[in-house]
């Protein structure tokens, strides 16, 4: 639509590739493959990240299903079947060689390895890169009106580094797997696993993935500073960008600390330098401090992108200015800042009392900016023209689930309460409500909203909503019972349990199957959309940020056929869009007068 | 044509101008100044991560020293501060030459640029050689090694293996940064020879220069921490 009024940019105006969709394949298959493998186009890199991350999500999900399957009954299931030697499971036969698995200890070990694998994959390979590397890569330049990120080659490098890191993680699983939990606590991680390599591989994987994360964050920060379109001040940016900016800051500032910690952990394993070994004068709790100094801020690397998507979903599908733009923007920065001083709340049982009391008090502060966001979104809903499409359902799902996750975080942050809840299923439920109920839910919502823009095809609305309800109900069925059993004392990370907990565990396992069904519905819906979905218009939802108003669906290789100039804010629905004539309609902004964008 | 080369040099043949005169900025930037600022900001952010990485290391050092001061005091007394000082001077000199390289690039002094890059490379190599020949090798021979490999007989505190672990760890991570720097100087030299750098375009020289200063500054902290504080 934009091309009607625009002139071409001088120097490359005659480039005949200019108007082609970035998805246009090359003449031969090999040329296309090489083109993608060497591309520096942020959109292609974003999509390559998307595909790899979704693949990892599948792997992590399979591990989760295995964990839930084991817990279907107090002791039987996979574990005892292995112990009997009566049944060979797929898992045992193919992925993990538990030679003989002759006793319960061996099969418990297997259980430990699978939940560790699940945690490591989901944290380091899925949630941390998920939104920034895929949607962020694709949409930050588009929303800023830029042709690319600041350092395109570095961007491609970060994807390859991600692949190398993932390779080490998978290699570690293939040579036997680790059972340390995703937290690598010492001295366990340094004293078990005689052959060394599995744990070392896994730590190296996390270390390498850290580089990828740093490079992405660094790239985005510079992009936001230097590549905003003319007319776009800091407070004219879509809130998605603010969220990404906060995320990137944490990635750049926190990751080096885990880098050095993991490096020392590798030294400890390979050379026994003793720094975490009390026998040699080291301090294992020091590892916990360093780990959480990174890993608490990193939980905000995980949630901020989800919040970033939320602001866009709510604004676009309520057709309203986000209530309290600046409050939402600054709360991202506040979260980024406070996140660095609360790590001790993971160590209430491992550190001194005074430290614990201080960390407990600081932890409550974190809830404030999170609540600011939630209240602002709810205020935006008020009197908005809400269209209940799949993305909007996901936005509402986020509000519901994240609120539960955040509030239960306060229970855990309360020192006296946490002494009871620590290391129980309550914690497991808490962090799944924030990470999956928050980030993954927002991610899937964002995928639906931007799907037409990325691929130029609409998804099927009916199946989208079926998928949502399966995911939403399945999620609650899986994780709500875990709060209850946690309060009743079910510890985390055990393969068996006493009979009283059976009903909760069974509900939880059934929920996991429902989740699987939901994600499969989405997957097939997306595949069907690619194969036979109706063509998407440039602006199917009547959005006002530049990726909707100024780019094609899918965008051309150079993103825009002109250099975009920002003439209105991303949420000025009241000013630039005609009112709806009937509910559920998405009126488009009036086109600019001819020549307004010429240069 | 999906690629937007981040870095485009003219062939130099146009009107016989050297490549740095015909440099065209990458097309996703509005102008060369923006591109230069962006690159510089990127380097600074990267250096911030380096500083944080080493800060983590310093905190480890501080905690361990607090726990076992006697091990650290005795361990430190076994280092020869003269080699440490000598290497500090070598690195400071190299910081000077690399700064001069940037100045030469800015003023278009091609000969000076190449000379300074070579000088910095030589000083960096000297640092590494001194480290390996006069520090690492004898300590290795005497068994002043980290943790489990420690076999030095004249220890005074049972926690000395820990001190050596930190000594080797910290200096090793620093030395690996020096090695990376050497690689960067080779790259710079090749590009300088092709005439890539001049007053209009010297981003890479400036970036590597900044990196080298950080490597230098880290050493300035490591030197007193390891050799001097008793
Ligand atoms: C409203 C703000 C939040 C508060 C007050 C809070 C508080 C806490 C506390 C006190 C714990 C430690 C519980 C224990 O181990 O006994 C905890 C664990 C955890 N939280 Fe949160 N949290 C908040 C938000 C989040 C968010 C947004 C995420 C991620 C997206 C998250 C992810 C986690 C994870 C992964 C753990 C468990 C780590 C482990 O031990 O494996 N939290 N939270
Ligand atoms: Cu935390």
XYZ file of C-alpha atoms in Angstrom, chain A residues 116-537:
422
model
C 17.911 -31.826 34.170
C 17.903 -32.025 30.407
C 14.426 -30.551 30.355
C 15.438 -27.612 32.559
C 18.663 -26.878 30.713
C 17.084 -26.986 27.283
C 14.079 -24.907 28.286
C 16.101 -22.242 30.087
C 19.247 -21.839 28.037
C 18.143 -23.015 24.608
C 14.530 -21.942 24.557
C 13.304 -19.211 26.855
C 16.391 -17.021 27.052
C 16.775 -16.637 23.286
C 13.124 -17.255 22.390
C 11.518 -13.878 21.880
C 14.544 -11.609 21.389
C 16.356 -13.774 18.885
C 13.311 -14.659 16.807
C 10.599 -11.987 16.978
C 13.054 -9.384 18.262
C 15.428 -9.934 15.382
C 12.629 -9.847 12.884
C 10.704 -6.869 14.223
C 13.077 -4.487 15.994
C 14.467 -3.064 12.744
C 11.007 -3.042 11.143
C 9.453 -1.220 14.071
C 12.299 1.279 14.136
C 12.038 1.877 10.418
C 15.548 0.539 9.827
C 16.890 -1.680 7.066
C 18.697 -4.021 9.419
C 20.219 -4.328 12.873
C 23.392 -2.360 13.526
C 25.754 -5.321 13.071
C 24.247 -7.786 10.603
C 27.231 -10.119 10.414
C 27.487 -10.318 14.187
C 23.833 -11.225 14.143
C 24.473 -14.187 11.877
C 27.467 -15.150 14.002
C 25.266 -15.225 17.086
C 23.010 -17.776 15.395
C 25.937 -20.028 14.582
C 27.247 -19.679 18.113
C 23.794 -20.673 19.319
C 24.014 -23.780 17.141
C 27.429 -24.687 18.530
C 26.166 -24.222 22.086
C 23.142 -26.387 21.363
C 25.400 -28.996 19.851
C 27.335 -29.293 23.109
C 24.116 -29.600 25.094
C 22.845 -32.372 22.880
C 26.244 -34.054 22.781
C 26.266 -34.070 26.564
C 22.877 -35.773 26.587
C 23.978 -38.294 23.981
C 27.093 -39.377 25.856
C 25.027 -40.032 28.945
C 23.455 -36.857 30.218
C 23.946 -34.917 33.422
C 21.880 -35.089 36.572
C 22.916 -31.895 38.336
C 19.704 -29.960 37.800
C 19.817 -26.893 35.568
C 21.497 -24.974 38.384
C 24.805 -26.957 38.378
C 25.108 -26.585 42.150
C 28.520 -27.392 43.551
C 29.901 -29.629 44.975
C 27.475 -31.979 43.271
C 28.338 -30.795 39.776
C 32.062 -31.058 40.476
C 32.213 -34.349 42.317
C 29.888 -36.642 40.384
C 30.337 -37.928 36.854
C 33.774 -39.540 36.925
C 34.272 -39.352 33.180
C 34.050 -35.551 33.354
C 32.861 -34.887 29.892
C 29.139 -34.875 30.263
C 29.080 -32.139 32.869
C 31.863 -30.238 31.152
C 30.012 -30.379 27.829
C 26.875 -29.101 29.439
C 28.644 -26.245 31.216
C 30.470 -25.340 28.020
C 27.145 -25.293 26.261
C 25.734 -22.760 28.713
C 28.972 -20.754 28.441
C 28.863 -20.656 24.640
C 25.164 -19.822 24.557
C 26.034 -16.880 26.801
C 28.131 -15.395 23.995
C 25.274 -15.705 21.582
C 23.028 -13.975 24.085
C 25.520 -11.146 24.674
C 25.984 -10.537 20.964
C 22.244 -10.345 20.366
C 21.757 -7.952 23.287
C 24.655 -5.748 22.235
C 23.377 -5.594 18.691
C 19.896 -4.546 19.786
C 21.109 -1.838 22.155
C 23.153 -0.186 19.421
C 20.342 -0.650 16.913
C 17.861 1.125 19.155
C 20.283 3.959 19.782
C 21.438 4.514 16.230
C 18.861 3.294 13.763
C 15.560 4.845 14.736
C 13.724 6.367 11.777
C 13.668 10.143 11.466
C 10.960 11.493 13.734
C 11.082 8.605 16.189
C 12.132 9.825 19.617
C 12.652 7.475 22.526
C 9.072 7.875 23.638
C 7.683 7.322 20.159
C 9.044 3.807 20.081
C 6.622 0.916 20.358
C 6.732 -0.556 23.852
C 7.977 -3.810 22.365
C 11.234 -2.011 21.701
C 11.447 -0.740 25.280
C 11.004 -4.255 26.586
C 13.674 -5.556 24.223
C 15.981 -2.752 25.271
C 15.631 -3.677 28.952
C 16.164 -7.317 28.085
C 19.292 -6.529 26.118
C 20.740 -4.486 28.957
C 20.381 -7.410 31.344
C 21.788 -9.824 28.799
C 24.870 -7.706 28.323
C 25.414 -6.916 32.000
C 24.588 -10.237 33.671
C 25.872 -12.820 31.230
C 29.607 -12.108 31.688
C 29.267 -12.937 35.379
C 27.844 -16.365 34.677
C 30.532 -16.635 31.998
C 33.380 -16.364 34.485
C 31.536 -18.560 36.982
C 31.018 -21.350 34.491
C 34.593 -21.002 33.308
C 35.830 -21.439 36.875
C 33.488 -24.386 37.229
C 35.109 -25.971 34.200
C 38.559 -25.260 35.701
C 37.351 -26.779 38.938
C 36.298 -29.924 37.144
C 39.318 -30.247 34.896
C 42.104 -28.994 37.179
C 40.485 -29.241 40.615
C 41.477 -25.701 41.458
C 39.440 -26.040 44.629
C 37.570 -22.782 44.514
C 34.230 -24.482 45.180
C 35.621 -27.389 47.166
C 35.545 -27.008 50.973
C 38.229 -29.656 51.406
C 40.653 -27.393 49.605
C 39.453 -24.229 51.300
C 36.928 -23.263 48.648
C 33.297 -22.353 49.173
C 30.465 -24.167 47.395
C 27.932 -21.546 48.446
C 29.951 -18.969 46.539
C 28.879 -20.763 43.401
C 25.257 -20.291 44.359
C 25.798 -16.584 44.868
C 27.397 -16.184 41.483
C 24.919 -18.409 39.774
C 21.946 -16.468 41.075
C 23.574 -13.105 40.578
C 23.189 -13.989 36.939
C 20.185 -16.250 36.992
C 17.833 -14.010 38.847
C 18.351 -11.125 36.399
C 18.013 -13.688 33.688
C 14.506 -14.574 34.775
C 13.755 -11.030 33.650
C 15.548 -11.661 30.394
C 12.894 -14.330 30.134
C 9.849 -12.309 31.188
C 10.563 -8.819 29.815
C 10.207 -9.956 26.199
C 6.878 -11.509 27.109
C 5.812 -8.202 28.638
C 7.121 -6.432 25.551
C 4.838 -8.486 23.333
C 1.938 -7.968 25.714
C 1.934 -4.203 25.229
C 1.620 -4.647 21.460
C -1.063 -7.326 21.678
C -3.185 -5.285 24.025
C -2.824 -2.037 22.102
C -3.528 -3.557 18.684
C -6.457 -5.729 19.737
C -8.052 -3.077 21.969
C -7.360 -0.295 19.443
C -6.348 2.021 22.217
C -3.351 3.960 23.453
C -1.508 1.914 26.051
C -2.411 3.417 29.394
C 0.601 5.072 31.017
C 3.152 4.619 28.207
C 6.012 6.088 30.216
C 5.201 4.066 33.304
C 5.276 0.888 31.235
C 8.498 1.939 29.516
C 10.318 2.893 32.702
C 9.094 -0.142 34.587
C 11.124 -2.216 32.096
C 14.225 -0.352 33.173
C 13.247 -0.534 36.848
C 12.841 -4.285 36.553
C 16.216 -4.513 34.862
C 17.816 -2.543 37.708
C 16.144 -4.206 40.707
C 16.724 -7.637 39.221
C 20.390 -7.300 40.146
C 19.896 -7.013 43.896
C 17.519 -9.825 44.776
C 19.492 -12.973 43.937
C 19.712 -14.031 47.577
C 16.046 -15.031 47.609
C 17.069 -18.307 45.995
C 19.387 -18.976 48.904
C 17.299 -18.330 51.991
C 18.341 -21.740 53.255
C 21.994 -21.335 52.315
C 23.056 -17.935 53.631
C 23.044 -15.991 56.899
C 19.861 -14.696 58.505
C 20.580 -11.004 58.084
C 21.352 -11.431 54.417
C 18.153 -13.416 53.975
C 16.046 -10.740 55.652
C 17.536 -8.034 53.437
C 17.053 -10.059 50.284
C 13.500 -10.817 51.305
C 12.727 -7.113 51.642
C 14.398 -6.272 48.322
C 12.507 -9.046 46.591
C 9.206 -7.358 47.295
C 10.440 -4.338 45.342
C 10.615 -6.398 42.156
C 6.914 -7.021 42.268
C 6.185 -3.279 42.015
C 7.242 -2.570 38.425
C 5.715 -5.886 37.337
C 2.429 -4.851 38.916
C 2.674 -1.406 37.285
C 2.670 -3.137 33.930
C -0.202 -5.465 34.730
C -2.365 -2.627 36.021
C -1.582 -0.505 32.981
C -2.606 -3.278 30.622
C -5.816 -3.822 32.495
C -6.508 -0.095 32.376
C -5.902 -0.250 28.620
C -8.565 -2.932 28.273
C -11.065 -0.637 29.946
C -13.343 0.817 27.260
C -11.102 -0.547 24.505
C -12.632 -2.023 21.344
C -11.540 -5.547 22.184
C -11.380 -8.078 19.343
C -11.130 -11.577 20.742
C -8.789 -13.051 18.151
C -6.251 -15.718 19.081
C -3.505 -13.183 19.945
C -5.901 -11.315 22.228
C -6.912 -14.524 23.951
C -3.247 -15.125 24.573
C -2.891 -11.633 25.997
C -5.727 -12.301 28.409
C -4.195 -15.673 29.227
C -0.942 -13.925 30.060
C -2.672 -11.477 32.412
C -4.305 -14.327 34.272
C -1.321 -16.658 34.459
C 1.381 -14.093 35.046
C -0.604 -12.564 37.902
C -0.745 -15.941 39.616
C 2.940 -16.504 38.941
C 3.971 -13.088 40.192
C 1.844 -13.181 43.318
C 3.113 -16.608 44.299
C 6.588 -15.154 43.862
C 5.725 -12.906 46.787
C 4.839 -15.927 48.920
C 8.259 -17.305 48.130
C 9.958 -13.995 48.745
C 8.545 -13.941 52.267
C 11.370 -15.400 54.258
C 9.403 -17.348 56.836
C 7.007 -18.810 54.278
C 9.775 -19.765 51.913
C 11.522 -21.882 54.520
C 8.505 -24.142 54.214
C 7.993 -23.845 50.467
C 11.604 -23.896 49.310
C 12.460 -26.850 47.082
C 8.856 -28.000 46.900
C 6.506 -28.213 43.958
C 5.221 -24.783 44.936
C 8.424 -23.320 43.495
C 8.054 -25.466 40.399
C 4.521 -24.185 39.903
C 5.588 -20.575 40.548
C 8.259 -20.502 37.937
C 6.217 -22.349 35.375
C 3.417 -19.827 35.819
C 5.824 -16.976 35.109
C 8.061 -18.565 32.514
C 5.586 -20.651 30.596
C 2.391 -18.856 31.604
C 4.162 -15.566 30.981
C 6.851 -15.785 28.358
C 5.761 -18.772 26.304
C 2.128 -17.681 26.313
C 3.065 -14.182 25.152
C 5.452 -15.686 22.600
C 2.729 -17.841 21.053
C 0.353 -14.852 21.122
C 2.959 -12.706 19.391
C 3.627 -15.439 16.842
C -0.048 -15.410 15.914
C -0.249 -11.637 15.700
C 2.888 -11.304 13.559
C 2.477 -14.526 11.594
C 0.716 -12.767 8.675
C 3.485 -10.178 8.593
C 6.284 -12.716 8.649
C 4.926 -15.115 6.051
C 2.232 -13.178 4.235
C -0.354 -15.834 5.065
C -3.242 -15.803 7.521
C -3.598 -18.596 10.050
C -6.968 -20.221 10.710
C -8.726 -18.313 13.476
C -10.969 -21.167 14.603
C -8.117 -23.618 15.110
C -6.003 -20.877 16.623
C -8.576 -20.440 19.364
C -9.010 -24.189 19.849
C -5.253 -24.338 20.315
C -5.379 -21.494 22.806
C -8.006 -23.158 24.972
C -6.161 -26.468 24.965
C -2.935 -24.744 25.951
C -4.572 -22.509 28.543
C -6.636 -25.216 30.244
C -3.877 -27.791 29.859
C -1.438 -25.415 31.437
C -3.600 -24.812 34.486
C -4.368 -28.481 34.813
C -0.658 -29.263 34.732
C 0.590 -26.649 37.112
C -2.168 -25.593 39.468
C -2.190 -28.930 41.320
C 1.523 -28.435 41.840
C 0.863 -25.416 44.059
C -1.342 -27.553 46.260
C 1.001 -30.485 46.561
C 3.865 -28.092 47.139
C 2.126 -26.558 50.114
C 1.483 -30.071 51.383
C 5.167 -30.803 51.217
C 5.833 -32.621 47.937
C 9.537 -31.952 47.290
C 10.776 -31.180 43.793
C 13.173 -33.396 41.835
C 12.024 -36.802 43.090
C 11.009 -39.729 40.918
C 8.613 -41.245 43.438
C 6.255 -39.952 46.087
C 3.883 -41.024 48.840
C 0.368 -42.041 47.892
C -1.343 -38.884 49.179
C 0.009 -36.923 46.243
C -1.189 -39.322 43.584
C -4.255 -37.395 42.491
C -2.335 -34.125 42.039
C 0.394 -35.801 40.060
C -2.097 -37.546 37.859
C -3.995 -34.359 37.097
C -0.695 -32.737 36.303
C 0.304 -35.501 33.906
C -3.066 -35.394 32.116
C -2.583 -31.648 31.799
C 0.756 -32.197 30.107
C -0.959 -34.285 27.433
C -3.497 -31.566 26.892
C -0.684 -29.049 26.477
C 0.889 -31.313 23.898
C -2.400 -31.446 22.015
C -2.682 -27.645 22.110
C 0.795 -27.072 20.724
C 0.256 -29.666 18.013
C -2.930 -27.882 16.942
C -0.957 -24.651 16.654
C 1.826 -26.375 14.766
C -0.531 -27.880 12.199
C -2.425 -24.634 11.932
C 0.827 -22.850 11.079
C 1.933 -25.515 8.628
C -1.459 -25.434 6.953
C -1.296 -21.652 6.784
C 2.066 -21.796 5.006
C 0.801 -24.384 2.551
C -2.680 -23.105 1.841
C -3.542 -20.143 4.062
C -5.229 -17.101 2.513
C -2.924 -14.274 1.546
C -2.437 -11.691 4.277
C -2.856 -7.950 3.617
